């Protein structure tokens, strides 16, 4: 038989639990029934009807590298809110991480269909298209990304790469030049500018970019080879030989540099 004192204690405990259920677990802020996030600290509200809470849990799975579980969670979440562009977007990212490129493309396209104004979704779709060999589609996505956000620096890089593989070196040069304007210390922009310039015979313009890469990257092996090739094409033979020897010293297995150096040294005198 319980005493009135015990009953009163249980009532107080129940009331306290009910009050805490309506407060944020992290900061204790009082929550309204409609809250998906705490208005004070931003923590997602833990309740079965809160899509934002499950998106939060989905992000945790992804951060822990549990990609397959995260994909299943995202697919289940899709049943709750099929028109949520963020869920489609994160599912596209998860599929890409899992190597399921076609599924990644489908998810990003659905995200864009639902919310076409997100530059990042166009960018990510472009990368998925590029990885699947659909270069023209990739170019269109990167161009759309930059139309929405002209400062999206990664899109200039991928656009330059895609243009190069299309054989559009002048457009690639323009993209990498813009990337270099935005990030003057970019080693990768200098490298690809050098590659594209040398591919159309502009070796004098390519050389300074290769030199910057070598200076910044402690004698980058690929840049040394291409620098040697540019010197050779300009008939600056001594510089070509010196550079190719450095390339071989940095990478003894570099057959390209060895073959080019041998062809230069063994040219018969006329």
GROMACS .gro file of C-alpha atoms in nm:
model
  270
    1UNK     CA    1   0.000   0.000   0.000
    2UNK     CA    2   0.143   0.334  -0.104
    3UNK     CA    3   0.131   0.643   0.111
    4UNK     CA    4   0.000   0.982   0.003
    5UNK     CA    5   0.359   1.100   0.026
    6UNK     CA    6   0.470   0.837  -0.231
    7UNK     CA    7   0.182   0.926  -0.465
    8UNK     CA    8   0.273   1.292  -0.442
    9UNK     CA    9   0.637   1.211  -0.521
   10UNK     CA   10   0.541   1.012  -0.831
   11UNK     CA   11   0.317   1.294  -0.951
   12UNK     CA   12   0.602   1.543  -0.916
   13UNK     CA   13   0.844   1.309  -1.098
   14UNK     CA   14   0.592   1.259  -1.381
   15UNK     CA   15   0.537   1.633  -1.410
   16UNK     CA   16   0.912   1.693  -1.420
   17UNK     CA   17   0.958   1.436  -1.696
   18UNK     CA   18   0.675   1.590  -1.896
   19UNK     CA   19   0.832   1.933  -1.859
   20UNK     CA   20   1.173   1.801  -1.971
   21UNK     CA   21   1.010   1.632  -2.272
   22UNK     CA   22   0.912   1.978  -2.390
   23UNK     CA   23   1.262   2.114  -2.345
   24UNK     CA   24   1.578   2.089  -2.553
   25UNK     CA   25   1.803   1.800  -2.448
   26UNK     CA   26   2.110   2.016  -2.503
   27UNK     CA   27   2.032   2.357  -2.354
   28UNK     CA   28   1.699   2.313  -2.174
   29UNK     CA   29   1.516   2.574  -2.384
   30UNK     CA   30   1.137   2.534  -2.383
   31UNK     CA   31   1.008   2.391  -2.712
   32UNK     CA   32   0.681   2.436  -2.893
   33UNK     CA   33   0.514   2.131  -3.047
   34UNK     CA   34   0.595   2.255  -3.399
   35UNK     CA   35   0.970   2.296  -3.332
   36UNK     CA   36   1.201   2.077  -3.543
   37UNK     CA   37   1.506   2.263  -3.410
   38UNK     CA   38   1.572   2.426  -3.077
   39UNK     CA   39   1.525   2.802  -3.131
   40UNK     CA   40   1.812   2.877  -2.890
   41UNK     CA   41   2.094   2.631  -2.973
   42UNK     CA   42   1.977   2.478  -3.302
   43UNK     CA   43   1.985   2.112  -3.189
   44UNK     CA   44   1.735   1.894  -3.384
   45UNK     CA   45   1.432   1.794  -3.179
   46UNK     CA   46   1.408   1.422  -3.117
   47UNK     CA   47   1.061   1.310  -3.218
   48UNK     CA   48   0.938   1.058  -3.473
   49UNK     CA   49   0.760   1.322  -3.680
   50UNK     CA   50   1.063   1.546  -3.721
   51UNK     CA   51   1.228   1.501  -4.061
   52UNK     CA   52   1.507   1.734  -3.953
   53UNK     CA   53   1.597   1.501  -3.666
   54UNK     CA   54   1.635   1.204  -3.898
   55UNK     CA   55   1.838   1.412  -4.143
   56UNK     CA   56   2.064   1.491  -3.848
   57UNK     CA   57   2.099   1.119  -3.771
   58UNK     CA   58   2.166   1.055  -4.140
   59UNK     CA   59   2.452   1.303  -4.134
   60UNK     CA   60   2.598   1.127  -3.830
   61UNK     CA   61   2.598   0.792  -4.013
   62UNK     CA   62   2.768   0.954  -4.310
   63UNK     CA   63   3.030   1.119  -4.089
   64UNK     CA   64   3.107   0.780  -3.932
   65UNK     CA   65   3.159   0.626  -4.277
   66UNK     CA   66   2.854   0.399  -4.249
   67UNK     CA   67   2.750   0.473  -4.607
   68UNK     CA   68   2.528   0.169  -4.672
   69UNK     CA   69   2.333   0.228  -4.351
   70UNK     CA   70   2.307   0.597  -4.436
   71UNK     CA   71   2.167   0.513  -4.781
   72UNK     CA   72   1.903   0.285  -4.629
   73UNK     CA   73   1.815   0.553  -4.374
   74UNK     CA   74   1.784   0.813  -4.650
   75UNK     CA   75   1.560   0.585  -4.858
   76UNK     CA   76   1.338   0.529  -4.556
   77UNK     CA   77   1.330   0.899  -4.486
   78UNK     CA   78   1.225   0.957  -4.846
   79UNK     CA   79   0.902   0.773  -4.770
   80UNK     CA   80   0.822   1.040  -4.510
   81UNK     CA   81   0.906   1.344  -4.723
   82UNK     CA   82   0.947   1.261  -5.093
   83UNK     CA   83   0.971   1.624  -5.203
   84UNK     CA   84   1.250   1.730  -4.968
   85UNK     CA   85   1.536   1.841  -5.197
   86UNK     CA   86   1.793   1.811  -4.920
   87UNK     CA   87   1.721   1.441  -4.877
   88UNK     CA   88   1.760   1.382  -5.253
   89UNK     CA   89   2.082   1.582  -5.246
   90UNK     CA   90   2.238   1.393  -4.956
   91UNK     CA   91   2.128   1.063  -5.112
   92UNK     CA   92   2.308   1.167  -5.430
   93UNK     CA   93   2.621   1.233  -5.226
   94UNK     CA   94   2.592   0.897  -5.049
   95UNK     CA   95   2.546   0.707  -5.375
   96UNK     CA   96   2.851   0.884  -5.518
   97UNK     CA   97   3.057   0.783  -5.215
   98UNK     CA   98   2.938   0.424  -5.262
   99UNK     CA   99   3.043   0.428  -5.629
  100UNK     CA  100   2.682   0.406  -5.752
  101UNK     CA  101   2.719   0.687  -6.006
  102UNK     CA  102   2.395   0.635  -6.201
  103UNK     CA  103   2.193   0.638  -5.879
  104UNK     CA  104   2.384   0.948  -5.771
  105UNK     CA  105   2.288   1.122  -6.096
  106UNK     CA  106   1.921   1.031  -6.051
  107UNK     CA  107   1.916   1.165  -5.695
  108UNK     CA  108   2.084   1.494  -5.782
  109UNK     CA  109   1.848   1.542  -6.076
  110UNK     CA  110   1.552   1.491  -5.843
  111UNK     CA  111   1.697   1.744  -5.597
  112UNK     CA  112   1.736   1.999  -5.879
  113UNK     CA  113   1.388   1.927  -6.010
  114UNK     CA  114   1.249   2.002  -5.664
  115UNK     CA  115   1.473   2.303  -5.597
  116UNK     CA  116   1.661   2.424  -5.910
  117UNK     CA  117   1.830   2.720  -5.742
  118UNK     CA  118   2.098   2.530  -5.546
  119UNK     CA  119   2.437   2.580  -5.715
  120UNK     CA  120   2.594   2.295  -5.516
  121UNK     CA  121   2.349   2.038  -5.655
  122UNK     CA  122   2.434   2.139  -6.013
  123UNK     CA  123   2.803   2.117  -5.922
  124UNK     CA  124   2.772   1.771  -5.768
  125UNK     CA  125   2.559   1.648  -6.058
  126UNK     CA  126   2.829   1.773  -6.294
  127UNK     CA  127   3.095   1.570  -6.113
  128UNK     CA  128   2.877   1.258  -6.129
  129UNK     CA  129   2.821   1.314  -6.501
  130UNK     CA  130   3.196   1.360  -6.552
  131UNK     CA  131   3.272   1.038  -6.364
  132UNK     CA  132   3.024   0.852  -6.586
  133UNK     CA  133   3.189   0.987  -6.903
  134UNK     CA  134   2.905   1.227  -6.992
  135UNK     CA  135   3.135   1.524  -7.043
  136UNK     CA  136   2.891   1.751  -7.229
  137UNK     CA  137   2.630   1.706  -6.956
  138UNK     CA  138   2.898   1.780  -6.697
  139UNK     CA  139   2.993   2.103  -6.873
  140UNK     CA  140   2.629   2.215  -6.874
  141UNK     CA  141   2.603   2.151  -6.500
  142UNK     CA  142   2.921   2.340  -6.412
  143UNK     CA  143   2.812   2.632  -6.630
  144UNK     CA  144   2.472   2.637  -6.457
  145UNK     CA  145   2.643   2.624  -6.117
  146UNK     CA  146   2.848   2.933  -6.206
  147UNK     CA  147   2.540   3.106  -6.343
  148UNK     CA  148   2.382   3.065  -5.999
  149UNK     CA  149   2.703   3.138  -5.804
  150UNK     CA  150   2.983   3.309  -5.997
  151UNK     CA  151   3.220   3.261  -5.703
  152UNK     CA  152   3.188   2.882  -5.684
  153UNK     CA  153   3.560   2.815  -5.716
  154UNK     CA  154   3.540   2.436  -5.752
  155UNK     CA  155   3.317   2.470  -6.058
  156UNK     CA  156   3.591   2.659  -6.244
  157UNK     CA  157   3.832   2.371  -6.179
  158UNK     CA  158   3.595   2.100  -6.299
  159UNK     CA  159   3.479   2.310  -6.592
  160UNK     CA  160   3.840   2.349  -6.701
  161UNK     CA  161   3.898   1.973  -6.670
  162UNK     CA  162   3.583   1.895  -6.868
  163UNK     CA  163   3.667   2.148  -7.141
  164UNK     CA  164   4.015   1.996  -7.174
  165UNK     CA  165   3.870   1.648  -7.225
  166UNK     CA  166   3.633   1.793  -7.484
  167UNK     CA  167   3.932   1.928  -7.673
  168UNK     CA  168   3.826   2.287  -7.596
  169UNK     CA  169   4.163   2.407  -7.469
  170UNK     CA  170   4.090   2.778  -7.511
  171UNK     CA  171   3.781   2.747  -7.291
  172UNK     CA  172   3.980   2.539  -7.042
  173UNK     CA  173   4.248   2.810  -7.032
  174UNK     CA  174   3.979   3.070  -6.960
  175UNK     CA  175   3.838   2.858  -6.674
  176UNK     CA  176   4.177   2.794  -6.512
  177UNK     CA  177   4.277   3.159  -6.559
  178UNK     CA  178   3.963   3.258  -6.367
  179UNK     CA  179   4.046   3.003  -6.099
  180UNK     CA  180   4.396   3.150  -6.068
  181UNK     CA  181   4.252   3.502  -6.038
  182UNK     CA  182   4.040   3.383  -5.747
  183UNK     CA  183   4.324   3.186  -5.587
  184UNK     CA  184   4.664   3.317  -5.706
  185UNK     CA  185   4.853   3.051  -5.508
  186UNK     CA  186   4.664   2.759  -5.662
  187UNK     CA  187   4.917   2.494  -5.765
  188UNK     CA  188   4.654   2.293  -5.948
  189UNK     CA  189   4.539   2.595  -6.153
  190UNK     CA  190   4.898   2.671  -6.254
  191UNK     CA  191   4.957   2.308  -6.350
  192UNK     CA  192   4.648   2.278  -6.568
  193UNK     CA  193   4.708   2.617  -6.725
  194UNK     CA  194   5.054   2.496  -6.822
  195UNK     CA  195   4.915   2.172  -6.964
  196UNK     CA  196   4.650   2.347  -7.174
  197UNK     CA  197   4.886   2.618  -7.299
  198UNK     CA  198   5.152   2.367  -7.400
  199UNK     CA  199   4.891   2.148  -7.570
  200UNK     CA  200   4.819   2.430  -7.818
  201UNK     CA  201   5.186   2.511  -7.867
  202UNK     CA  202   5.204   2.814  -7.635
  203UNK     CA  203   5.514   2.685  -7.457
  204UNK     CA  204   5.654   3.027  -7.362
  205UNK     CA  205   5.334   3.101  -7.172
  206UNK     CA  206   5.322   2.752  -7.022
  207UNK     CA  207   5.673   2.758  -6.873
  208UNK     CA  208   5.609   3.015  -6.593
  209UNK     CA  209   5.312   2.809  -6.473
  210UNK     CA  210   5.515   2.486  -6.458
  211UNK     CA  211   5.792   2.671  -6.272
  212UNK     CA  212   5.542   2.793  -6.011
  213UNK     CA  213   5.417   2.437  -5.960
  214UNK     CA  214   5.773   2.306  -5.919
  215UNK     CA  215   5.860   2.583  -5.675
  216UNK     CA  216   5.548   2.526  -5.466
  217UNK     CA  217   5.545   2.146  -5.480
  218UNK     CA  218   5.914   2.068  -5.427
  219UNK     CA  219   5.993   1.973  -5.786
  220UNK     CA  220   5.664   1.811  -5.883
  221UNK     CA  221   5.745   1.510  -6.106
  222UNK     CA  222   5.474   1.566  -6.368
  223UNK     CA  223   5.547   1.938  -6.391
  224UNK     CA  224   5.919   1.867  -6.439
  225UNK     CA  225   5.845   1.642  -6.735
  226UNK     CA  226   5.610   1.891  -6.900
  227UNK     CA  227   5.854   2.176  -6.835
  228UNK     CA  228   6.130   1.972  -7.000
  229UNK     CA  229   5.901   1.904  -7.294
  230UNK     CA  230   5.822   2.275  -7.333
  231UNK     CA  231   6.193   2.362  -7.325
  232UNK     CA  232   6.257   2.093  -7.586
  233UNK     CA  233   5.982   2.223  -7.815
  234UNK     CA  234   6.133   2.570  -7.792
  235UNK     CA  235   6.475   2.420  -7.876
  236UNK     CA  236   6.612   2.531  -7.540
  237UNK     CA  237   6.805   2.206  -7.530
  238UNK     CA  238   7.035   2.268  -7.233
  239UNK     CA  239   6.741   2.365  -7.012
  240UNK     CA  240   6.542   2.066  -7.139
  241UNK     CA  241   6.826   1.826  -7.054
  242UNK     CA  242   6.877   1.977  -6.708
  243UNK     CA  243   6.505   1.964  -6.630
  244UNK     CA  244   6.457   1.607  -6.752
  245UNK     CA  245   6.753   1.493  -6.543
  246UNK     CA  246   6.588   1.650  -6.238
  247UNK     CA  247   6.267   1.471  -6.329
  248UNK     CA  248   6.446   1.134  -6.345
  249UNK     CA  249   6.629   1.208  -6.021
  250UNK     CA  250   6.295   1.280  -5.852
  251UNK     CA  251   6.134   0.973  -6.009
  252UNK     CA  252   6.378   0.709  -6.142
  253UNK     CA  253   6.087   0.510  -6.289
  254UNK     CA  254   5.970   0.799  -6.509
  255UNK     CA  255   5.991   0.637  -6.853
  256UNK     CA  256   5.861   0.947  -7.034
  257UNK     CA  257   6.145   1.164  -6.907
  258UNK     CA  258   6.404   0.893  -6.974
  259UNK     CA  259   6.282   0.837  -7.330
  260UNK     CA  260   6.272   1.209  -7.410
  261UNK     CA  261   6.615   1.271  -7.258
  262UNK     CA  262   6.761   0.978  -7.451
  263UNK     CA  263   6.611   1.104  -7.777
  264UNK     CA  264   6.766   1.449  -7.718
  265UNK     CA  265   7.110   1.322  -7.623
  266UNK     CA  266   7.126   1.068  -7.905
  267UNK     CA  267   7.026   1.305  -8.186
  268UNK     CA  268   7.298   1.262  -8.452
  269UNK     CA  269   7.489   1.573  -8.552
  270UNK     CA  270   7.438   1.691  -8.910
   0.00000   0.00000   0.00000
